mmCIF file of C-alpha atoms and ligand atoms in Angstrom:
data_model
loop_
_atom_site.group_PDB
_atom_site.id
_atom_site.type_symbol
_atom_site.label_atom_id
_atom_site.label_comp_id
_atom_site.label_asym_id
_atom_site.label_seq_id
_atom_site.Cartn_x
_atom_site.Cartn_y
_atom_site.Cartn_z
ATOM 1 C CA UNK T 297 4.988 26.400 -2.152
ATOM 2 C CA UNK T 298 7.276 29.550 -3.102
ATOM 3 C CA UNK T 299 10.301 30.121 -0.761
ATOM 4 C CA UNK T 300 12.428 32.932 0.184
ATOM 5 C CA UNK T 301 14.571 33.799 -2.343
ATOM 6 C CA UNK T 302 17.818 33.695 -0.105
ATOM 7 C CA UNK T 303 16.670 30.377 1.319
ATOM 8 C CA UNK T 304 15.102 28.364 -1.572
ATOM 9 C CA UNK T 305 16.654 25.346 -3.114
ATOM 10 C CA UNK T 306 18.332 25.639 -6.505
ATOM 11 C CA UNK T 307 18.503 21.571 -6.592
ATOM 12 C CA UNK T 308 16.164 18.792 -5.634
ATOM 13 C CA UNK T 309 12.409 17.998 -5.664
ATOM 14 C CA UNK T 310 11.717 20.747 -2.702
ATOM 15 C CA UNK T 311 13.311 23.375 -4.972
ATOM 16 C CA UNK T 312 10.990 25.915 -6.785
ATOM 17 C CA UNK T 313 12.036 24.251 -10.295
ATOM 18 C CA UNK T 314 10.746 20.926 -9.844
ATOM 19 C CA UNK T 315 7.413 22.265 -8.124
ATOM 20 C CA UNK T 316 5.305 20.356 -11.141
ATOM 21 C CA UNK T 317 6.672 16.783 -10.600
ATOM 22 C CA UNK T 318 6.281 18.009 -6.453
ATOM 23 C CA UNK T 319 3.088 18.222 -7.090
ATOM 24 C CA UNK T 320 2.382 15.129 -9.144
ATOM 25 C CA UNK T 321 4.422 12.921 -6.487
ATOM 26 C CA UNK T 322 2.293 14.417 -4.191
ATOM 27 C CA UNK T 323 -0.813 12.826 -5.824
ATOM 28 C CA UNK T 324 0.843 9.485 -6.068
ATOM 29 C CA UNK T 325 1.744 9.637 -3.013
ATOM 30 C CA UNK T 326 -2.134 10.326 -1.315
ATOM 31 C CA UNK T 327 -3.372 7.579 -3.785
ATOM 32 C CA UNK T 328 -0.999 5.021 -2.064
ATOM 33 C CA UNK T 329 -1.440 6.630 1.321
ATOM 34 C CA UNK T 330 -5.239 5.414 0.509
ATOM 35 C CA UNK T 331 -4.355 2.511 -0.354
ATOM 36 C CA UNK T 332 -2.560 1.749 2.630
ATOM 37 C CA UNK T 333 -5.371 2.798 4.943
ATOM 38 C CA UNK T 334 -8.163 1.184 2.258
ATOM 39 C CA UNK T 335 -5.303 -2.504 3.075
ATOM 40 C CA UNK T 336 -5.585 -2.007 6.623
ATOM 41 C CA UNK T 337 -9.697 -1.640 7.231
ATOM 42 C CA UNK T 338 -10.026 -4.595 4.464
ATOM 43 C CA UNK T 339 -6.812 -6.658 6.611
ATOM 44 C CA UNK T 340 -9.128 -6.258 10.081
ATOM 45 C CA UNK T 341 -12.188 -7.262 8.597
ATOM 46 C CA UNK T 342 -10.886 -10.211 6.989
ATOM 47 C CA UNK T 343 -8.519 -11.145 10.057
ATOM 48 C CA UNK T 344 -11.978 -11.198 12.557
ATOM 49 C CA UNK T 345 -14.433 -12.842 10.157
ATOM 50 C CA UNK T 346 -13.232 -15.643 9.136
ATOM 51 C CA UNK T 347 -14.063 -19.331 10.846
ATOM 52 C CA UNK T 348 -12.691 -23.074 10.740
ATOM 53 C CA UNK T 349 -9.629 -24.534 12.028
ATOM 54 C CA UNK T 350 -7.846 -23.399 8.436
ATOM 55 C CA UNK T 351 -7.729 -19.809 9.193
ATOM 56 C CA UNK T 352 -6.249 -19.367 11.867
ATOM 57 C CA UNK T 353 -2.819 -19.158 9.683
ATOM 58 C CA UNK T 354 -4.552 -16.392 7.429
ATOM 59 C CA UNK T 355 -5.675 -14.511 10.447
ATOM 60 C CA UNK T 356 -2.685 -14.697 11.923
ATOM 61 C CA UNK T 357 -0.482 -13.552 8.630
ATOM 62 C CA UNK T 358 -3.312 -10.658 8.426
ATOM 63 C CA UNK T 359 -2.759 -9.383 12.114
ATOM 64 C CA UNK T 360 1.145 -8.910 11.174
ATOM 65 C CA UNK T 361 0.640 -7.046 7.761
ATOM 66 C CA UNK T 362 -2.051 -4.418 9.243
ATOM 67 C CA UNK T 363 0.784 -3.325 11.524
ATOM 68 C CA UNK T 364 3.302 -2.917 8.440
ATOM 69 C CA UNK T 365 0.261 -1.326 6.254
ATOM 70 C CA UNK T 366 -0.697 1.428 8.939
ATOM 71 C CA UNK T 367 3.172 2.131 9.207
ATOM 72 C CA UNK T 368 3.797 2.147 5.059
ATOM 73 C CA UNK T 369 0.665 4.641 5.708
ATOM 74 C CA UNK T 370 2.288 6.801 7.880
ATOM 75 C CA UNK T 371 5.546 6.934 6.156
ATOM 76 C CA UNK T 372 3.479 7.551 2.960
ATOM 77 C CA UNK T 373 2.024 10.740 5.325
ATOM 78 C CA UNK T 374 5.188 11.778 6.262
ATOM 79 C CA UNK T 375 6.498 12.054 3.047
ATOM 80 C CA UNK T 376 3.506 14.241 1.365
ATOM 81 C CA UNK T 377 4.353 16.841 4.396
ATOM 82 C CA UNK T 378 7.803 16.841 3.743
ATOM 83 C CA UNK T 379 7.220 17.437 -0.434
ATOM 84 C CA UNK T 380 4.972 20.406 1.301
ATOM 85 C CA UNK T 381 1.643 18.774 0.859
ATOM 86 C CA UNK T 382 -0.901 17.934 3.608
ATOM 87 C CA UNK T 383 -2.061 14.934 4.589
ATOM 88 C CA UNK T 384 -5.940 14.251 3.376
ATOM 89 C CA UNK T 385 -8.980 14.323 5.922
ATOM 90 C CA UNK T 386 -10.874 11.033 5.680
ATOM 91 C CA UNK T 387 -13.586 12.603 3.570
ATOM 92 C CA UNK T 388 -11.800 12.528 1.078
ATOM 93 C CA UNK T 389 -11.408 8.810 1.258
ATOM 94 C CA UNK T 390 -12.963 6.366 -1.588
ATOM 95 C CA UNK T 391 -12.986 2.611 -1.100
ATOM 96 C CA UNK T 392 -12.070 0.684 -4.146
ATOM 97 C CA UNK T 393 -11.169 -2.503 -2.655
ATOM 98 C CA UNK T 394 -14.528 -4.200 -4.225
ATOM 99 C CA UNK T 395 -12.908 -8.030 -4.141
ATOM 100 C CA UNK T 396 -11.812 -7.952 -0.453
ATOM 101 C CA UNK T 397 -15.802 -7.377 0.923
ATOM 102 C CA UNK T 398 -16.305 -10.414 2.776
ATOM 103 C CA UNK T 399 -17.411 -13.746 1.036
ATOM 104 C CA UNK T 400 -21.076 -14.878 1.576
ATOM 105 C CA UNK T 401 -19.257 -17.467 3.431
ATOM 106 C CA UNK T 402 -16.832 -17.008 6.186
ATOM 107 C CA UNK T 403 -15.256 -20.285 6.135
ATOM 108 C CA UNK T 404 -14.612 -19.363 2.602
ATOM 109 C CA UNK T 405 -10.758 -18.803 3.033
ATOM 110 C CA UNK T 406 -9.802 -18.744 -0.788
ATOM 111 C CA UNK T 407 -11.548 -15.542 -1.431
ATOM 112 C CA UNK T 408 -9.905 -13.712 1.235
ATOM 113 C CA UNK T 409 -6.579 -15.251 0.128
ATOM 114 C CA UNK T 410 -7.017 -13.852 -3.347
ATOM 115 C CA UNK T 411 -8.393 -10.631 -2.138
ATOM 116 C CA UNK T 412 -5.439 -10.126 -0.760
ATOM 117 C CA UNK T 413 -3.380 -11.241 -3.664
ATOM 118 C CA UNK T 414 -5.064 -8.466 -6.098
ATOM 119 C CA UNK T 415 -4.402 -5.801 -2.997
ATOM 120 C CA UNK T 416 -1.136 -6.319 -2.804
ATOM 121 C CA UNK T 417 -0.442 -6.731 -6.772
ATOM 122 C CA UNK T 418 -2.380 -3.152 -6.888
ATOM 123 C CA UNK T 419 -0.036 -1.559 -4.349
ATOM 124 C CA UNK T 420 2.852 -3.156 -6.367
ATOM 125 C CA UNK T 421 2.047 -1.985 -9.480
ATOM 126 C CA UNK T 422 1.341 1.743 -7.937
ATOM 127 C CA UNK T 423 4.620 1.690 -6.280
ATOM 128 C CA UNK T 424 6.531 0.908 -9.443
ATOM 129 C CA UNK T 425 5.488 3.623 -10.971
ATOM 130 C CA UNK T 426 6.414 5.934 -8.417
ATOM 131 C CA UNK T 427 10.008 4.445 -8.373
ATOM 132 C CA UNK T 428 10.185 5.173 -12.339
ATOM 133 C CA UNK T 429 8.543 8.540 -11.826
ATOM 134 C CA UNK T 430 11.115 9.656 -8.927
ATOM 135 C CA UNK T 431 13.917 8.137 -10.853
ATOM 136 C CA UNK T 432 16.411 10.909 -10.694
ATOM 137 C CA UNK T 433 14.179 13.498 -9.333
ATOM 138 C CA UNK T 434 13.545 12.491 -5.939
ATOM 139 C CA UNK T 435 15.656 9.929 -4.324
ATOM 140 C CA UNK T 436 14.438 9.347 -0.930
ATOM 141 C CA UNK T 437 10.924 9.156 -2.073
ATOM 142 C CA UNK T 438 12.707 6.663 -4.348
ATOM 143 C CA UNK T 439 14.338 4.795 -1.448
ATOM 144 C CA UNK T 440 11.074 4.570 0.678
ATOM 145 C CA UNK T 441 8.979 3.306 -1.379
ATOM 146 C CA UNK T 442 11.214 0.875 -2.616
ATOM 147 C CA UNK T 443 11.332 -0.641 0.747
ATOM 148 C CA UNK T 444 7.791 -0.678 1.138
ATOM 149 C CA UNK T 445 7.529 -2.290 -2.151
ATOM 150 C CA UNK T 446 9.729 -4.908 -0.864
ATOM 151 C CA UNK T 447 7.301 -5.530 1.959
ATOM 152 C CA UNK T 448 4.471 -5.900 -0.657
ATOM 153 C CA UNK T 449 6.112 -8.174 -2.696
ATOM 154 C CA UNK T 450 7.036 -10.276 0.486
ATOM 155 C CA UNK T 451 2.893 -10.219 1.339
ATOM 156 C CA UNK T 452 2.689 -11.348 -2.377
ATOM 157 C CA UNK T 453 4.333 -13.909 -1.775
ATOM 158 C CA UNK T 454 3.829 -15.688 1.206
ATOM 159 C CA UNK T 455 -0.419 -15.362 0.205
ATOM 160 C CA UNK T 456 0.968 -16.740 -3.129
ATOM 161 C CA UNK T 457 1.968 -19.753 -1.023
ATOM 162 C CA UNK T 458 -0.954 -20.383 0.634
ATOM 163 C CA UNK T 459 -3.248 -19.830 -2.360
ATOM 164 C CA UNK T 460 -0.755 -22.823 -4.070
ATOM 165 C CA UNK T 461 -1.532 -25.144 -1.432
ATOM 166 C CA UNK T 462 -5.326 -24.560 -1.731
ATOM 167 C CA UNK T 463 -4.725 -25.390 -5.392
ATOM 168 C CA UNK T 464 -2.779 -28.413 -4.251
ATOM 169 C CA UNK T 465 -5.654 -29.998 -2.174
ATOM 170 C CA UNK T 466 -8.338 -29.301 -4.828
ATOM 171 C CA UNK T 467 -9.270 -26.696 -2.610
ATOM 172 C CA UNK T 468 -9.188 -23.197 -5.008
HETATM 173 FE FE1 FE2 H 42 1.571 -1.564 2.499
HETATM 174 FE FE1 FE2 H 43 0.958 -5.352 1.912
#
């Protein structure tokens, strides 16, 4: 987006100069925006579905990270606006998440647990790469995403956990 001469930026990723890596931040930023919404559908399905006294701790984990995924979705939103790009319709949306479909079984727990380990591993990779692509060209895209990253890796994690104690019991 060209700005008035007397008003545009000389520094910055909103200034004229740096309209190319605006513009390819932009694109990494609707893929994880996707993402984020593509987490969130998956997270609902997979919090309602499945059955047995085990999953009531997954379900419960899942209800608490669609909350934090819409939000990382919004904040992703906000920040394509912001850079001067608009937010995608939902035509535009393509699913990708083929391993978090529900199992053939619903009391089959370990799928959904590593569904959602390769979902959040995905967004953590993505979100790397924007940190080394905004490294010194766009700070607070930077800083955001490196807190959201932190919330990924503490999803990771804690499914991590659960997927070790399926191991454990013979279970996965
Ligand atoms: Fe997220
Ligand atoms: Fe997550």
């Amino acid at each position: 987006m060209a700005t008035d001469t007397n008003t545009s930026l000389r520094h910055g990723i909103l200034s004229d100069e740096l309209a190319e890596e605006r513009t390819q931040l932009i694109e990494m930023l609707t893929k994880a925006y996707w993402m984020e919404i593509e987490t969130a559908m998956s997270y609902i399905a997979n919090s309602i579905n499945p059955e047995g006294v085990r999953a009531q701790e997954i379900i419960e984990s899942l209800e608490e990270d669609i909350q934090e995924e819409l939000g990382h979705a919004r904040q992703f939103g906000e920040r394509i606006k912001e850079l001067y790009g608009v937010v995608p319709g939902s035509l535009e949306f393509q699913a990708e998440q083929s391993y978090l479909q529900p199992p053939d079984d619903q009391i089959d727990i370990v799928h959904v647990i590593r569904g959602v380990i390769e979902a959040e591993t995905g967004a953590i990779e993505h979100y790397n790469r924007i940190i080394e692509v905004t490294d010194g060209v766009d700070p607070v895209t930077q800083d955001m995403v490196t807190a959201i990253l932190h919330d990924e890796e503490g999803h990771r994690r804690l499914f991590e956990g659960f997927l070790r104690e399926y191991k454990s019991e013979g279970l996965a």
